Coordinates of C-alpha atoms and ligand atoms in Angstrom, one line a residue:
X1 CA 34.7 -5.3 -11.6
X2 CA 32.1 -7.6 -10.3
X3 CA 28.9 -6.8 -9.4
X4 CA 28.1 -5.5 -5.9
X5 CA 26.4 -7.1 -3.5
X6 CA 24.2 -5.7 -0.4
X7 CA 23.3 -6.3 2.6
X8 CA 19.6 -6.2 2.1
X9 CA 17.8 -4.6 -0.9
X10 CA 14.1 -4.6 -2.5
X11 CA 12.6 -7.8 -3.8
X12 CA 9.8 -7.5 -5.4
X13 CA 7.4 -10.1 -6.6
X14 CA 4.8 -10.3 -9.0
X15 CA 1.6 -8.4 -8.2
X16 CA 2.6 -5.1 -7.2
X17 CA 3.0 -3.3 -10.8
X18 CA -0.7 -4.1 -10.5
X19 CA -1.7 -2.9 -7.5
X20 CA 0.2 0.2 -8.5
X21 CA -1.3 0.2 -11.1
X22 CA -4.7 0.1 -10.1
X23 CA -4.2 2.9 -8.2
X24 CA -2.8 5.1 -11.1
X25 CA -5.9 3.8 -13.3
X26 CA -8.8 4.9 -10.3
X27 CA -6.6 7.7 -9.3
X28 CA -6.1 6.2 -5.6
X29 CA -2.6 8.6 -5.4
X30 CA -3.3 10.3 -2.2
X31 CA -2.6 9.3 1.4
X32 CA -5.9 7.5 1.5
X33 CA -7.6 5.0 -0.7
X34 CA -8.5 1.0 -0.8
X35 CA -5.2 0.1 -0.8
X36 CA -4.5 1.5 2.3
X37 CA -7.4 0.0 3.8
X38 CA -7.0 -3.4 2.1
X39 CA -3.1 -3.6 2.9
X40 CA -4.3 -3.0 6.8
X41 CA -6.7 -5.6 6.7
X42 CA -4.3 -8.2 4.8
X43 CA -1.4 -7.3 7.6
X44 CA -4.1 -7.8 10.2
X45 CA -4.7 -11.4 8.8
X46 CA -0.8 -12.2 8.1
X47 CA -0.1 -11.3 11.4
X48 CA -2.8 -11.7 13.3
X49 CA -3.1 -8.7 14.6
X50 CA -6.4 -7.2 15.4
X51 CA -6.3 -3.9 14.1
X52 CA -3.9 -2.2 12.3
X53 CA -2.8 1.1 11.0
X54 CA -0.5 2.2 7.9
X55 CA 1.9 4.7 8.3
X56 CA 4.3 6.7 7.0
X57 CA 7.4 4.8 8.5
X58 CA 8.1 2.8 11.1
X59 CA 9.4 5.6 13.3
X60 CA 6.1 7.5 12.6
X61 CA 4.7 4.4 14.0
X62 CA 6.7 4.4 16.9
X63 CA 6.1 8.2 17.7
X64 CA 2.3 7.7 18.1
X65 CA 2.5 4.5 19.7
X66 CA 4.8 6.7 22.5
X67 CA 1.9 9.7 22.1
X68 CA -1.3 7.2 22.6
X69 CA 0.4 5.7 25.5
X70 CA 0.6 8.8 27.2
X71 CA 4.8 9.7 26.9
X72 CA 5.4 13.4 27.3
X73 CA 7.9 16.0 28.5
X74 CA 9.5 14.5 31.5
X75 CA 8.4 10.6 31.2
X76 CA 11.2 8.1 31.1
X77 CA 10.9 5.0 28.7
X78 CA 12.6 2.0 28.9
X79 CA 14.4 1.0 25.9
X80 CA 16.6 -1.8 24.2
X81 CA 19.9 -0.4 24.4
X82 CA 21.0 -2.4 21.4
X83 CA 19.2 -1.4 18.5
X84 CA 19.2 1.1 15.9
X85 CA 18.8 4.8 17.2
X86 CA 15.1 4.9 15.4
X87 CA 13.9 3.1 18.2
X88 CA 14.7 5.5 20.6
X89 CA 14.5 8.8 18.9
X90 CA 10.5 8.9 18.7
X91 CA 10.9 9.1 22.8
X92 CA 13.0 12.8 22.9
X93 CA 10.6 13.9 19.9
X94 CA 8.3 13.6 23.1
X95 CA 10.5 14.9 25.5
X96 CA 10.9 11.8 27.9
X97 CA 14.1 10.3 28.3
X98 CA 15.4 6.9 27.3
X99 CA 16.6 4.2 29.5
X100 CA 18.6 1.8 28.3
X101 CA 18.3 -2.2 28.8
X102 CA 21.0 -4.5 28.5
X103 CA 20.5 -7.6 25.7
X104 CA 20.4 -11.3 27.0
X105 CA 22.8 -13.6 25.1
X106 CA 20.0 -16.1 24.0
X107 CA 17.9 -13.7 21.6
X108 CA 20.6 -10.8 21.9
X109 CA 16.8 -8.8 22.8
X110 CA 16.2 -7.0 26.5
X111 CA 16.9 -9.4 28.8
X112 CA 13.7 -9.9 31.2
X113 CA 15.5 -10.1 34.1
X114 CA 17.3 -6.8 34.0
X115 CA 14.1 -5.3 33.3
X116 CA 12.5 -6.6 36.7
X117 CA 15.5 -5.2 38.4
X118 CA 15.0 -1.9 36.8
X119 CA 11.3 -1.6 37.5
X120 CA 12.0 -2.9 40.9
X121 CA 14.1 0.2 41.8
X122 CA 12.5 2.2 39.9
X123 CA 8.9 1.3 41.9
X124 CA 10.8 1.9 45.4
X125 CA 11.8 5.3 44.4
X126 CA 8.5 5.9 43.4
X127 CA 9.5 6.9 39.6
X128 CA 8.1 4.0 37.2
X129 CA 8.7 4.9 33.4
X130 CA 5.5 5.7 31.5
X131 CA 6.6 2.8 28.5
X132 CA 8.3 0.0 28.0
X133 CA 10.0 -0.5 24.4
X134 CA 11.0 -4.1 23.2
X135 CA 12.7 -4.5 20.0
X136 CA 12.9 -7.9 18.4
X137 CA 16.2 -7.4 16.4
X138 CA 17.8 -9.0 13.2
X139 CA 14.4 -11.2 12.6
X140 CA 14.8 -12.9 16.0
X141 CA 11.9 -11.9 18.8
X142 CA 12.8 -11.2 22.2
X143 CA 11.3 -13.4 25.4
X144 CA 8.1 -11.6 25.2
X145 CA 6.6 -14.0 28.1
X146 CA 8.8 -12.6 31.1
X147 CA 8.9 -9.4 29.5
X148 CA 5.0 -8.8 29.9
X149 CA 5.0 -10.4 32.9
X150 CA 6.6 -7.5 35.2
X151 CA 5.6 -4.8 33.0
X152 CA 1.9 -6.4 33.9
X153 CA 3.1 -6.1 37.4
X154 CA 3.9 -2.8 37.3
X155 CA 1.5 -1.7 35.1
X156 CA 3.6 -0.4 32.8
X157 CA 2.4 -0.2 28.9
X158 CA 4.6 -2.6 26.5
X159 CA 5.4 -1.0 23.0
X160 CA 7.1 -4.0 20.8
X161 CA 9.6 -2.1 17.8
X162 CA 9.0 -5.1 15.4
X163 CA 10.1 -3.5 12.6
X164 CA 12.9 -6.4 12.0
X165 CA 10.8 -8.9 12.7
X166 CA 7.7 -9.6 10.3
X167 CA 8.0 -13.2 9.7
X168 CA 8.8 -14.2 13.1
X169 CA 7.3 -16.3 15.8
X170 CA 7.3 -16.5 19.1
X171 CA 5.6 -19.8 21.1
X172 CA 3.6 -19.9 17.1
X173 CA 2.4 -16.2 17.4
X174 CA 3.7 -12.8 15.5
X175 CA 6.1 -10.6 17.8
X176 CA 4.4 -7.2 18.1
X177 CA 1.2 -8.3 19.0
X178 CA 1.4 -9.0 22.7
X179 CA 2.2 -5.6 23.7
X180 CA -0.2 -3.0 23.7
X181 CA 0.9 -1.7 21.0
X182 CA 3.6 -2.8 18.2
X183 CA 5.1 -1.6 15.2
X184 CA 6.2 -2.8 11.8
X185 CA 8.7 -1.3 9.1
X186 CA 8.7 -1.2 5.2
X187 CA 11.8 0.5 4.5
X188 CA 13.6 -0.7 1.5
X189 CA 16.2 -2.9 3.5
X190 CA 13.2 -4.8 5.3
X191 CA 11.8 -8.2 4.9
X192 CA 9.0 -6.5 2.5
X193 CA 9.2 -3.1 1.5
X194 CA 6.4 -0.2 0.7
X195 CA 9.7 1.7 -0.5
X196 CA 8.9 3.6 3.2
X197 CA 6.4 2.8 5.4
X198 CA 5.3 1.6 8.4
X199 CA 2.3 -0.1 10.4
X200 CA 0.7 0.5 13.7
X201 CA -1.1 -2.7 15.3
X202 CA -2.9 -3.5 18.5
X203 CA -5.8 -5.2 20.0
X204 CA -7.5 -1.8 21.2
X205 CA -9.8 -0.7 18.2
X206 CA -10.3 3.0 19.4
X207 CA -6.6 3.6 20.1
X208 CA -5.9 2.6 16.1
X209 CA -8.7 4.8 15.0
X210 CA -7.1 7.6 17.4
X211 CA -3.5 6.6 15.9
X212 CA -5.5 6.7 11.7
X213 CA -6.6 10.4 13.3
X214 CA -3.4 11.7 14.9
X215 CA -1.5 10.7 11.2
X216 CA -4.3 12.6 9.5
X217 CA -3.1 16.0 10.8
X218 CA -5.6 15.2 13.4
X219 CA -9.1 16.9 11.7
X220 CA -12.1 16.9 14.2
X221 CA -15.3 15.7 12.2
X222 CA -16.6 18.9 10.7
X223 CA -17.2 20.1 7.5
X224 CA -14.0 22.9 7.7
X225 CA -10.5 22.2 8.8
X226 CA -10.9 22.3 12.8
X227 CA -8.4 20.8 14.6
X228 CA -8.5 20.7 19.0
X229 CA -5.4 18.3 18.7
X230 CA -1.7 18.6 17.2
X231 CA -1.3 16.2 14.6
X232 CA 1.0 14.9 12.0
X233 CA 1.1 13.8 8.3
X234 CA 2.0 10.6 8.6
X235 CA -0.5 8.1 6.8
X236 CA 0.8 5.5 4.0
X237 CA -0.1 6.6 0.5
X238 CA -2.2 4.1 -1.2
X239 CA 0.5 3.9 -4.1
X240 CA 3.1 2.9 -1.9
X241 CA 0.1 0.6 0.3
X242 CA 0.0 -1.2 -3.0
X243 CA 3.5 -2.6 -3.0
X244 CA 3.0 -3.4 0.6
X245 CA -0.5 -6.0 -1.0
X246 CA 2.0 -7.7 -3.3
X247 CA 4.6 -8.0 -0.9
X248 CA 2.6 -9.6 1.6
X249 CA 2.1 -11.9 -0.5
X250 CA 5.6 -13.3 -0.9
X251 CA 6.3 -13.2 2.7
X252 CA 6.5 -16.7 3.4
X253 CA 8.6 -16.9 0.6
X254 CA 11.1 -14.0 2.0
X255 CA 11.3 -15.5 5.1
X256 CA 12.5 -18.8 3.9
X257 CA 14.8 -17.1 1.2
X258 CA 16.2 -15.1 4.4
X259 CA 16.2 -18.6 6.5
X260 CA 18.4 -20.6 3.7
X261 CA 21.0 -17.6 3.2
X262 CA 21.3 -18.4 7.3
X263 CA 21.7 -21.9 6.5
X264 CA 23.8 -21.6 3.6
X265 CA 25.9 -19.3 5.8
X266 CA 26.9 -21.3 8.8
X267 CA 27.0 -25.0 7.1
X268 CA 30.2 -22.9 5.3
X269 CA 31.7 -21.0 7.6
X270 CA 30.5 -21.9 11.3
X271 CA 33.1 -24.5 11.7
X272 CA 35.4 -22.0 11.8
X273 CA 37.6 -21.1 14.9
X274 CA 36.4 -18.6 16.4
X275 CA 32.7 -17.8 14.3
X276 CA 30.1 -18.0 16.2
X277 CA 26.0 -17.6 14.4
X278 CA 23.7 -15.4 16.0
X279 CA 21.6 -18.2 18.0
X280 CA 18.2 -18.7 17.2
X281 CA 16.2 -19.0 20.7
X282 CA 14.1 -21.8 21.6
X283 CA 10.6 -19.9 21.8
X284 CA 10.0 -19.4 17.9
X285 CA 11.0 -19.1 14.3
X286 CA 13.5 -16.2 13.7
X287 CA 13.2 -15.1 10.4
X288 CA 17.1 -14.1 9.9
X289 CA 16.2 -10.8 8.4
X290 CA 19.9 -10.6 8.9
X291 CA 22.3 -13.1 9.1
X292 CA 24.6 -12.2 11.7
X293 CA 27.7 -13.6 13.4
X294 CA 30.6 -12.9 15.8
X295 CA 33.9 -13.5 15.8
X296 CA 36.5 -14.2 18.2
X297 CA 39.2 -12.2 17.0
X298 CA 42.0 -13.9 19.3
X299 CA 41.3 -17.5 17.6
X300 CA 39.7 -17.1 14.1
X301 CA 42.9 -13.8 13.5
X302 CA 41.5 -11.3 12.4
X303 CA 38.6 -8.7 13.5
X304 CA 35.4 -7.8 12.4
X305 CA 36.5 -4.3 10.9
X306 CA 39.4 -6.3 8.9
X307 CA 36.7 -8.6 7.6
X308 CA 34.9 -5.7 6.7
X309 CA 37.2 -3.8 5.0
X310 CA 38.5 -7.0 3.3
X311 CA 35.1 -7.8 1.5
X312 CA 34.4 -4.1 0.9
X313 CA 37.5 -4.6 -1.1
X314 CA 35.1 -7.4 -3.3
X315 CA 32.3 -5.1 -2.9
X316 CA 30.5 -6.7 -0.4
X317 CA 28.9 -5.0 2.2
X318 CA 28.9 -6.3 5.6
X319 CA 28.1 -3.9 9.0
X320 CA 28.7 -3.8 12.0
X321 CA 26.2 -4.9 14.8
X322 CA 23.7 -2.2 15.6
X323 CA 26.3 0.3 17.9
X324 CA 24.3 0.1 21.4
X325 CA 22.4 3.6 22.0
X326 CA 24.1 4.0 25.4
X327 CA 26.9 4.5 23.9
X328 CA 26.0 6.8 20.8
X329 CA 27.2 10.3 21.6
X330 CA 23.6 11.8 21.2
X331 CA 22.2 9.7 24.3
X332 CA 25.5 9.5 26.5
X333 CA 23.1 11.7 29.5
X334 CA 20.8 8.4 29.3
X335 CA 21.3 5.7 32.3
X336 CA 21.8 1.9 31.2
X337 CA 21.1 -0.8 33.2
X338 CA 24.0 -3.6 32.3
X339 CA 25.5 -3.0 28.8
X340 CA 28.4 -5.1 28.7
X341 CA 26.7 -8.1 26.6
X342 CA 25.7 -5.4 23.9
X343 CA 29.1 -3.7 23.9
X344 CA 30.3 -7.0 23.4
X345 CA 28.0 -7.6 20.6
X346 CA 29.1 -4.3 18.9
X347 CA 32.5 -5.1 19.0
X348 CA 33.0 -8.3 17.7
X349 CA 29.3 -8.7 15.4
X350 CA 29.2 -8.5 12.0
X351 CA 25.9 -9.0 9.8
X352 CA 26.5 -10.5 6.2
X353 CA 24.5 -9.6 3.2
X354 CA 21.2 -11.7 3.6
X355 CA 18.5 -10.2 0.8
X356 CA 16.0 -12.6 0.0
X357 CA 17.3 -12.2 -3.4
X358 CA 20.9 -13.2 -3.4
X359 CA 22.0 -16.1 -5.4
X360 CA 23.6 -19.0 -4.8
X361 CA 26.8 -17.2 -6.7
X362 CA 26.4 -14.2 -4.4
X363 CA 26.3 -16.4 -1.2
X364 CA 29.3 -18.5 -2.5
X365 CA 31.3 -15.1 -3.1
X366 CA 30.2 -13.7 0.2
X367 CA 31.9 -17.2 1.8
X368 CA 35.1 -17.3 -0.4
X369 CA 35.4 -13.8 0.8
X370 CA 35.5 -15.0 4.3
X371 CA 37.7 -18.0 4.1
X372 CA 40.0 -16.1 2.1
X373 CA 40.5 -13.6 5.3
X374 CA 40.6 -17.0 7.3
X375 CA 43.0 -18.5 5.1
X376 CA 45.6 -15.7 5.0
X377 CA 45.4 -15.4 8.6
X378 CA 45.6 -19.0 9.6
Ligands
PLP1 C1 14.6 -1.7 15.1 C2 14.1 -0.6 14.3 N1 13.2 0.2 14.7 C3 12.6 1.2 14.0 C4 13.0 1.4 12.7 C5 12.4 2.5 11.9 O1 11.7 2.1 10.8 P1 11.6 3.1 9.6 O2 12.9 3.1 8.9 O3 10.5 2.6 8.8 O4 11.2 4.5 10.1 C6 14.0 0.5 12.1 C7 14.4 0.5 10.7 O5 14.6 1.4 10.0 C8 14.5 -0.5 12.9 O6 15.5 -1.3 12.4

């Protein structure tokens, strides 16, 4: 039985054991500690972000970005529709309501355009959502430019979910740091990985310290426990803020692991009938967290669920394009404002395994695997 391979597991590179270490040898294990500190101001410089705050998870992240903007019970938030659902649960854990935006077919990210639309008819009703929330998805950023544009005309706070898109660039600079306020993930299928974790950034000093304060269960500065504020307990543990030092490290060299599976990818197979790449837009570097593609099912003969199935066979894991959120059972109450270019996404997407440590024998299967479907359908 050969081996299987993922879609996009841990890779780990040389100095974390010792920054784990370190924190086992000074007894660093707690939620708190150098690390932590050290890890923030590395992301800060990597990023260029100007203040930054770990967390638990990227959803944690996203919860108090929604909380220090001001989302509560009744707000509505605007929300890429296509995406995975952690982008738009931290909004009900608030109790505002999600509504959704249709993608553009350049980045496959909200497209600016039915945003104005939205705010437009929003502003003549007199009912303008409390937050905008722009994820930059599979690696590749959204147009942040037009984006910020009419939420600066409305006033409207811009949360980026950049949790898929450390490594990126947009016109040279890091998606998730021309919002207000923008997250990162370290879950163990991202471009780095703390294991779990997430980061908070921003340009506003005070609202990091506030977002450092509401993930420390929220203590007021007193000698006992006194708390005026609800809080959570969702600060990154200087263990895990360790791996995040060392894998910051080798993020260049992720991104251009991630960036030759791509390439490696569609020199094999995007000559085929019917395969088309997920397009890499014009304003900056995507980092192809994920490779993905669609497929035509009429002219290459065969769908993305037989592809699937067929290199599950090989044990090769492949997955469907993120299902939109209008269309998950759990949000079906939530408006949508287009829709049809992420349906469309959903049915015929596919993303291939794209870890930044595949070999070239894993990519080669991975393509055999896919001409072989080609070849008995042809
Ligand atoms: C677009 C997007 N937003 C948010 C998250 C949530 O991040 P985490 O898993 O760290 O909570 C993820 C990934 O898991 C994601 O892909």
């Amino acid at each position: 039985m050969s081996k299987p391979i993922l879609l996009s597991t841990p890779h780990m590179g040389d100095r974390e054991q010792e920054f784990v270490k370190e924190a086992f040898d000074t007894n660093w294990i707690a939620p708190v500690g150098p690390h932590v500190d050290a890890f923030e101001q590395e992301f800060c410089q990597v990023t260029g972000a100007a203040h930054a705050a770990a967390v638990s998870s990227g959803t944690a992240a996203l919860h108090l970005a929604l909380q220090l903007i001001g989302v509560g019970y009744g707000s509505e938030v605007i929300c890429s529709t296509l995406t995975f659902a952690a982008s738009a649960n931290p909004i009900t854990y608030l109790g505002a309501k999600p509504v959704f935006i249709d993608s553009d077919r350049i980045s496959w990210n909200m497209n600016p355009d039915l945003l104005q639309e939205a705010l437009e008819q929003r502003d003549r009703i007199g009912k303008l959502p409390k937050a905008v929330v722009l994820v930059h998805l599979y690696g590749q950023s959204a147009d942040i430019e037009p984006i910020l544009k009419v939420c600066n005309q409305y006033g409207i706070p811009l949360i980026e979910d950049a949790a898929e898109a450390l490594g990126a660039t947009y016109k040279g600079r890091t998606p998730g740091t021309f919002g207000n306020i923008g997250i990162y993930s370290f879950n163990g299928n991202k471009i780095i990985t703390t294991s779990g974790g997430g980061m908070l950034v921003s340009d506003d000093r005070d609202l990091v310290a506030k977002a450092r304060f509401l993930a420390t269960q929220a203590r007021d500065p007193a000698p006992h426990y006194q708390h005026s504020e609800i809080g959570y307990n969702y600060r990154l543990s200087n263990v895990l803020a360790g791996i995040g030092r060392g894998q910051l490290q080798v993020l260049n060299d992720r991104v251009a692991a991630r960036r030759r599976n791509y390439e490696v990818y569609s020199s094999a197979l995007g000559n085929l009938p019917g395969i088309e790449f997920m397009p890499e837009a014009s304003f900056g570097n995507s980092s192809r967290w994920l490779t993905c593609l669609t497929i035509d099912p009429e002219t290459f003969g065969a769908n993305t669920e037989q592809i699937r199935i067929a290199l599950a066979k090989q044990q090769i894991e492949t997955r469907p394009v993120w299902k939109p959120l209008h269309l998950q059972p759990v949000f079906a109450e939530c408006e949508c404002i287009g829709g049809e270019v992420a349906e469309d996404l959903f049915a015929r997407g596919l993303c291939l395994p794209s870890g930044s440590n595949l070999t070239d024998t894993d990519l080669k299967r991975v393509i055999d695997a896919i001409l072989s479907v080609y070849s008995l359908v042809s």
